[in-house]
Amino acid sequence: MSILQLLLIAVGLMSFMVLGYLALNGPSPTKEGARRLQAVRFRHSDSTDARVEAQLKKAVAARKPKMHHIAGSESRMAALGLRLHRTGKDWTIPQYFYASGGLAVFIAVIVFLKTGAPAMALGAGLLIGAGLPHMVVGFFIKRRSNSFTSKFPDAIELLVRGLRSGLPVTETLGVVATEVPGPVGEEFKMVNDRIKIGKTMEDALQDSADRLNTAEFSFFVITLAIQRETGGNLAETLSNLADVLRKRAQMKLKIKAMSSESKASAYIVGSLPFIVFAMIYSINPEYLGGFFTDDRLIVIGLGGAVWMSMGAFIMAKMVSFEI
């Protein structure tokens, strides 16, 4: 059996498993029933925090922008530029492509010199050249988003103190931009700059919400929009929002602590085969050289990598919770 036939069989099996997963992974009636009961409990609860959280979730679900609007709305290039902007670094799209292309060529040359297999060198170069920069950008986006989320309740409390002292909302936004360091101050500074050039406060805040794509800032924007339409004590509403956001952060930390053991086990189990393979290959390259030249061993190695990827995906879904 040739390598092409084996690859076709492997692709067919993978397609069958993916279709089976999509067919069987429908909505769970138990989860839907629990979600509806939770919504009813929130609507009829006497707790102010519970009612505020239920209203915010409902408003976010109704006004959440579409994915292509969040990703950049015009094109994939705009989406990539938005991702680079979310990192907080001065990276540009040409720099990203230069880094990806250079890394791909470097990895392809190294693998070809070590193995002499052009197909494997090309695949490794494309995979690492396209995947590693994407992962690095995602890492910096996540780090900046976490930093923003941790400081955001303090910024809301500063807004509350400014409102209670008699300052208007636009001036309190400027105070936050100058007093709060890090990503929170940067984002509020951009909001303040947009307001100065003629944009309304709602539009300026919504632009930042679309770019940041965080639930916490969306809650803040929707709270201001609802308060403008219905009236009421804005300082008290924002104070309740800050308390809700702190409780969300505490719940995320609790989930992270409870799932840390499973994540550590996944990291160890997932990295162990590659570590053992690299150690044996460094000691005796001839013993594992067939994985780079023999068609059957190449297919077996690729199949093992696919199965390990599926296991890592399943474990990641098991420890991922929506708050």
Short mmCIF file of C-alpha atoms in Angstrom, two decimals:
data_model
loop_
_atom_site.label_atom_id
_atom_site.label_comp_id
_atom_site.label_asym_id
_atom_site.label_seq_id
_atom_site.Cartn_x
_atom_site.Cartn_y
_atom_site.Cartn_z
CA MET A 1 0.00 0.00 0.00
CA SER A 2 1.44 3.36 -1.04
CA ILE A 3 1.81 6.42 1.16
CA LEU A 4 -0.89 8.23 -0.81
CA GLN A 5 -3.42 5.47 -0.15
CA LEU A 6 -2.59 5.44 3.55
CA LEU A 7 -2.99 9.20 3.77
CA LEU A 8 -6.34 9.02 1.99
CA ILE A 9 -7.53 6.36 4.42
CA ALA A 10 -6.36 8.46 7.37
CA VAL A 11 -8.12 11.57 6.02
CA GLY A 12 -11.30 9.55 5.48
CA LEU A 13 -11.25 8.21 9.03
CA MET A 14 -10.62 11.68 10.45
CA SER A 15 -13.49 13.13 8.40
CA PHE A 16 -15.79 10.35 9.62
CA MET A 17 -14.87 11.03 13.26
CA VAL A 18 -15.34 14.78 12.85
CA LEU A 19 -18.76 14.31 11.26
CA GLY A 20 -19.73 11.90 14.04
CA TYR A 21 -18.63 14.39 16.66
CA LEU A 22 -20.61 17.21 15.03
CA ALA A 23 -23.68 14.98 14.74
CA LEU A 24 -23.61 13.82 18.36
CA ASN A 25 -22.48 17.10 19.93
CA GLY A 26 -25.89 18.72 20.04
CA PRO A 27 -27.34 20.88 22.82
CA SER A 28 -27.84 19.03 26.08
CA PRO A 29 -31.45 19.11 27.38
CA THR A 30 -30.18 18.98 30.95
CA LYS A 31 -27.92 21.98 30.48
CA GLU A 32 -30.64 23.93 28.68
CA GLY A 33 -33.10 23.22 31.47
CA ALA A 34 -30.59 24.26 34.12
CA ARG A 35 -29.82 27.45 32.22
CA ARG A 36 -33.50 28.37 32.00
CA LEU A 37 -34.05 27.69 35.70
CA GLN A 38 -31.05 29.86 36.48
CA ALA A 39 -32.47 32.68 34.35
CA VAL A 40 -35.85 32.43 36.13
CA ARG A 41 -34.10 32.48 39.50
CA PHE A 42 -32.18 35.62 38.54
CA ARG A 43 -35.29 37.41 37.28
CA HIS A 44 -37.27 36.75 40.47
CA SER A 45 -34.41 37.11 42.91
CA ASP A 46 -34.49 39.77 45.61
CA SER A 47 -30.72 40.25 45.35
CA THR A 48 -29.64 43.40 43.51
CA ASP A 49 -26.40 41.77 42.35
CA ALA A 50 -28.27 38.83 40.86
CA ARG A 51 -30.68 41.10 38.99
CA VAL A 52 -27.86 43.30 37.70
CA GLU A 53 -25.89 40.28 36.48
CA ALA A 54 -28.96 38.81 34.75
CA GLN A 55 -29.73 42.10 33.00
CA LEU A 56 -26.12 42.49 31.87
CA LYS A 57 -25.97 38.97 30.46
CA LYS A 58 -29.21 39.49 28.59
CA ALA A 59 -28.03 42.82 27.20
CA VAL A 60 -24.69 41.38 26.09
CA ALA A 61 -26.42 38.51 24.32
CA ALA A 62 -28.73 40.95 22.52
CA ARG A 63 -26.14 43.56 21.55
CA LYS A 64 -23.03 41.46 21.06
CA PRO A 65 -21.41 42.31 17.71
CA LYS A 66 -20.95 39.64 15.07
CA MET A 67 -17.67 37.80 14.92
CA HIS A 68 -16.53 39.47 11.70
CA HIS A 69 -17.20 42.88 13.25
CA ILE A 70 -15.12 41.97 16.28
CA ALA A 71 -12.40 40.48 14.12
CA GLY A 72 -12.01 43.55 11.95
CA SER A 73 -15.16 43.69 9.77
CA GLU A 74 -13.45 44.62 6.51
CA SER A 75 -11.04 41.77 5.73
CA ARG A 76 -8.69 39.23 7.17
CA MET A 77 -5.87 41.77 7.00
CA ALA A 78 -7.90 44.13 9.16
CA ALA A 79 -8.57 41.28 11.58
CA LEU A 80 -4.83 40.55 11.78
CA GLY A 81 -4.09 44.23 12.36
CA LEU A 82 -6.66 44.26 15.15
CA ARG A 83 -5.06 41.21 16.76
CA LEU A 84 -1.66 42.89 16.65
CA HIS A 85 -3.16 46.03 18.17
CA ARG A 86 -4.67 44.03 21.02
CA THR A 87 -1.20 42.88 22.07
CA GLY A 88 -0.28 46.42 23.10
CA LYS A 89 2.93 46.20 21.06
CA ASP A 90 4.01 48.35 18.11
CA TRP A 91 3.93 45.39 15.72
CA THR A 92 2.83 45.88 12.14
CA ILE A 93 1.38 43.47 9.59
CA PRO A 94 4.53 43.46 7.37
CA GLN A 95 6.69 42.69 10.41
CA TYR A 96 4.39 39.81 11.30
CA PHE A 97 4.63 38.32 7.80
CA TYR A 98 8.40 38.81 7.66
CA ALA A 99 8.80 37.03 11.01
CA SER A 100 6.49 34.18 9.95
CA GLY A 101 8.21 33.71 6.59
CA GLY A 102 11.70 33.85 8.05
CA LEU A 103 10.81 31.35 10.77
CA ALA A 104 9.21 29.00 8.22
CA VAL A 105 12.30 29.05 5.97
CA PHE A 106 14.65 28.57 8.92
CA ILE A 107 12.73 25.57 10.30
CA ALA A 108 12.37 24.02 6.83
CA VAL A 109 16.12 24.29 6.18
CA ILE A 110 17.03 22.81 9.58
CA VAL A 111 14.62 19.88 9.22
CA PHE A 112 15.79 19.18 5.65
CA LEU A 113 19.45 19.19 6.68
CA LYS A 114 18.70 16.81 9.57
CA THR A 115 16.35 14.39 7.81
CA GLY A 116 16.78 14.87 4.07
CA ALA A 117 12.97 14.65 3.61
CA PRO A 118 11.73 17.67 1.62
CA ALA A 119 8.02 17.01 2.24
CA MET A 120 8.51 16.80 6.00
CA ALA A 121 10.75 19.89 5.97
CA LEU A 122 8.15 21.86 4.04
CA GLY A 123 5.32 20.73 6.33
CA ALA A 124 7.27 21.50 9.49
CA GLY A 125 8.27 24.91 8.16
CA LEU A 126 4.72 25.86 7.23
CA LEU A 127 3.28 24.53 10.49
CA ILE A 128 5.74 26.26 12.79
CA GLY A 129 6.03 29.40 10.66
CA ALA A 130 2.26 29.90 10.69
CA GLY A 131 1.48 28.53 14.15
CA LEU A 132 4.21 29.89 16.41
CA PRO A 133 3.72 33.62 15.61
CA HIS A 134 -0.04 33.15 15.99
CA MET A 135 0.49 31.57 19.40
CA VAL A 136 2.87 34.35 20.46
CA VAL A 137 0.35 37.02 19.46
CA GLY A 138 -2.39 35.14 21.31
CA PHE A 139 -0.19 34.94 24.41
CA PHE A 140 0.38 38.70 24.49
CA ILE A 141 -3.31 39.36 23.82
CA LYS A 142 -4.29 37.14 26.72
CA ARG A 143 -1.72 38.71 29.03
CA ARG A 144 -2.89 42.22 28.20
CA SER A 145 -6.54 41.21 28.53
CA ASN A 146 -5.92 39.69 31.95
CA SER A 147 -4.07 42.82 33.04
CA PHE A 148 -6.96 44.96 31.83
CA THR A 149 -9.54 42.80 33.60
CA SER A 150 -7.66 42.86 36.92
CA LYS A 151 -7.41 46.67 36.97
CA PHE A 152 -10.79 47.45 35.48
CA PRO A 153 -12.85 47.25 38.74
CA ASP A 154 -10.46 49.78 40.30
CA ALA A 155 -11.06 52.10 37.35
CA ILE A 156 -14.83 51.76 37.83
CA GLU A 157 -14.45 52.60 41.52
CA LEU A 158 -12.49 55.70 40.53
CA LEU A 159 -15.34 56.62 38.19
CA VAL A 160 -17.81 56.15 41.04
CA ARG A 161 -15.83 58.43 43.34
CA GLY A 162 -15.62 61.09 40.62
CA LEU A 163 -19.36 60.92 39.95
CA ARG A 164 -20.19 61.15 43.65
CA SER A 165 -17.96 64.22 43.94
CA GLY A 166 -19.98 65.97 41.23
CA LEU A 167 -17.84 65.51 38.11
CA PRO A 168 -19.54 64.68 34.78
CA VAL A 169 -18.96 61.32 33.15
CA THR A 170 -16.66 62.60 30.40
CA GLU A 171 -14.32 64.25 32.90
CA THR A 172 -14.18 61.13 35.07
CA LEU A 173 -13.15 59.16 31.98
CA GLY A 174 -10.25 61.56 31.57
CA VAL A 175 -9.31 61.12 35.22
CA VAL A 176 -9.21 57.34 34.78
CA ALA A 177 -7.05 57.76 31.67
CA THR A 178 -4.45 59.72 33.62
CA GLU A 179 -4.59 57.99 37.00
CA VAL A 180 -4.86 54.28 36.19
CA PRO A 181 -1.68 52.73 34.72
CA GLY A 182 -1.42 49.94 32.18
CA PRO A 183 -3.93 48.87 29.52
CA VAL A 184 -6.90 50.40 31.34
CA GLY A 185 -5.40 53.88 31.20
CA GLU A 186 -4.42 53.42 27.56
CA GLU A 187 -7.91 52.35 26.50
CA PHE A 188 -9.64 55.14 28.41
CA LYS A 189 -7.18 57.64 26.93
CA MET A 190 -8.20 56.52 23.44
CA VAL A 191 -11.86 56.80 24.43
CA ASN A 192 -11.23 60.33 25.72
CA ASP A 193 -9.41 61.26 22.51
CA ARG A 194 -12.31 60.05 20.37
CA ILE A 195 -14.74 62.11 22.43
CA LYS A 196 -12.54 65.20 21.96
CA ILE A 197 -12.60 64.87 18.17
CA GLY A 198 -16.40 64.78 18.08
CA LYS A 199 -17.58 61.22 18.69
CA THR A 200 -20.32 60.56 21.19
CA MET A 201 -19.39 58.82 24.38
CA GLU A 202 -21.45 55.73 23.47
CA ASP A 203 -19.77 55.37 20.08
CA ALA A 204 -16.29 55.87 21.53
CA LEU A 205 -16.88 53.28 24.23
CA GLN A 206 -18.44 50.84 21.76
CA ASP A 207 -15.38 51.11 19.49
CA SER A 208 -13.17 50.14 22.43
CA ALA A 209 -15.53 47.31 23.36
CA ASP A 210 -15.43 45.91 19.83
CA ARG A 211 -11.65 46.08 19.78
CA LEU A 212 -11.05 44.66 23.27
CA ASN A 213 -13.74 41.95 22.97
CA THR A 214 -13.92 41.38 26.73
CA ALA A 215 -17.14 40.71 28.61
CA GLU A 216 -16.19 43.07 31.45
CA PHE A 217 -15.84 46.14 29.25
CA SER A 218 -19.00 45.19 27.33
CA PHE A 219 -20.87 45.11 30.65
CA PHE A 220 -19.56 48.60 31.40
CA VAL A 221 -20.61 50.00 28.01
CA ILE A 222 -24.07 48.46 28.22
CA THR A 223 -24.53 49.72 31.77
CA LEU A 224 -23.85 53.28 30.65
CA ALA A 225 -26.17 52.88 27.65
CA ILE A 226 -29.02 51.50 29.78
CA GLN A 227 -28.55 54.23 32.39
CA ARG A 228 -28.71 56.93 29.73
CA GLU A 229 -32.01 55.53 28.45
CA THR A 230 -33.68 54.79 31.80
CA GLY A 231 -32.01 57.22 34.20
CA GLY A 232 -31.19 56.52 37.82
CA ASN A 233 -28.18 56.69 40.08
CA LEU A 234 -25.20 55.98 37.80
CA ALA A 235 -22.70 55.90 40.67
CA GLU A 236 -24.66 53.19 42.48
CA THR A 237 -25.07 51.18 39.27
CA LEU A 238 -21.35 51.31 38.52
CA SER A 239 -20.55 50.37 42.10
CA ASN A 240 -22.71 47.25 41.76
CA LEU A 241 -21.00 46.50 38.44
CA ALA A 242 -17.55 46.73 40.04
CA ASP A 243 -18.67 44.28 42.73
CA VAL A 244 -20.01 41.86 40.08
CA LEU A 245 -16.75 42.04 38.12
CA ARG A 246 -14.70 41.30 41.23
CA LYS A 247 -16.84 38.28 41.98
CA ARG A 248 -16.39 37.08 38.40
CA ALA A 249 -12.63 37.41 38.79
CA GLN A 250 -12.74 35.45 42.05
CA MET A 251 -14.75 32.69 40.38
CA LYS A 252 -12.25 32.50 37.51
CA LEU A 253 -9.38 32.15 39.97
CA LYS A 254 -11.27 29.43 41.84
CA ILE A 255 -11.88 27.52 38.60
CA LYS A 256 -8.24 27.94 37.63
CA ALA A 257 -7.13 26.50 40.98
CA MET A 258 -9.53 23.56 40.74
CA SER A 259 -8.47 22.68 37.18
CA SER A 260 -4.73 23.20 37.68
CA GLU A 261 -4.13 19.53 38.50
CA SER A 262 -5.85 18.38 35.30
CA LYS A 263 -3.92 20.91 33.24
CA ALA A 264 -0.60 19.82 34.74
CA SER A 265 -1.42 16.18 33.99
CA ALA A 266 -2.33 17.09 30.41
CA TYR A 267 0.93 18.99 29.93
CA ILE A 268 3.00 16.11 31.30
CA VAL A 269 1.20 13.38 29.38
CA GLY A 270 1.19 15.38 26.17
CA SER A 271 4.85 16.40 26.24
CA LEU A 272 6.29 13.08 27.47
CA PRO A 273 6.24 11.23 24.09
CA PHE A 274 7.99 14.10 22.33
CA ILE A 275 10.60 14.43 25.08
CA VAL A 276 11.32 10.69 25.02
CA PHE A 277 11.49 10.72 21.21
CA ALA A 278 13.96 13.64 21.22
CA MET A 279 16.13 12.00 23.92
CA ILE A 280 16.30 8.64 22.11
CA TYR A 281 16.94 10.34 18.76
CA SER A 282 19.81 12.34 20.26
CA ILE A 283 21.37 9.15 21.68
CA ASN A 284 20.78 6.78 18.74
CA PRO A 285 19.51 8.51 15.56
CA GLU A 286 19.53 5.30 13.51
CA TYR A 287 17.05 3.63 15.86
CA LEU A 288 14.33 6.21 15.10
CA GLY A 289 15.50 7.24 11.66
CA GLY A 290 12.76 5.19 10.04
CA PHE A 291 10.14 7.70 11.20
CA PHE A 292 11.59 10.15 8.67
CA THR A 293 12.10 7.77 5.73
CA ASP A 294 9.72 4.80 5.99
CA ASP A 295 6.22 5.53 4.69
CA ARG A 296 4.51 3.29 7.21
CA LEU A 297 6.29 4.82 10.18
CA ILE A 298 5.55 8.33 8.91
CA VAL A 299 1.83 7.50 8.74
CA ILE A 300 1.94 5.93 12.21
CA GLY A 301 3.70 8.98 13.62
CA LEU A 302 1.20 11.34 12.02
CA GLY A 303 -1.69 9.23 13.29
CA GLY A 304 -0.29 9.29 16.82
CA ALA A 305 0.09 13.06 16.64
CA VAL A 306 -3.52 13.39 15.47
CA TRP A 307 -4.83 11.21 18.30
CA MET A 308 -2.79 13.14 20.86
CA SER A 309 -4.15 16.40 19.45
CA MET A 310 -7.70 15.09 19.82
CA GLY A 311 -7.00 14.08 23.42
CA ALA A 312 -5.52 17.49 24.20
CA PHE A 313 -8.56 19.19 22.65
CA ILE A 314 -10.97 17.08 24.71
CA MET A 315 -9.07 17.74 27.94
CA ALA A 316 -8.98 21.46 27.16
CA LYS A 317 -12.77 21.46 26.70
CA MET A 318 -13.21 19.58 29.98
CA VAL A 319 -11.42 22.25 32.02
CA SER A 320 -12.92 25.20 30.12
CA PHE A 321 -15.88 26.83 31.87
CA GLU A 322 -17.99 29.78 30.81
CA ILE A 323 -18.67 32.37 33.49
#
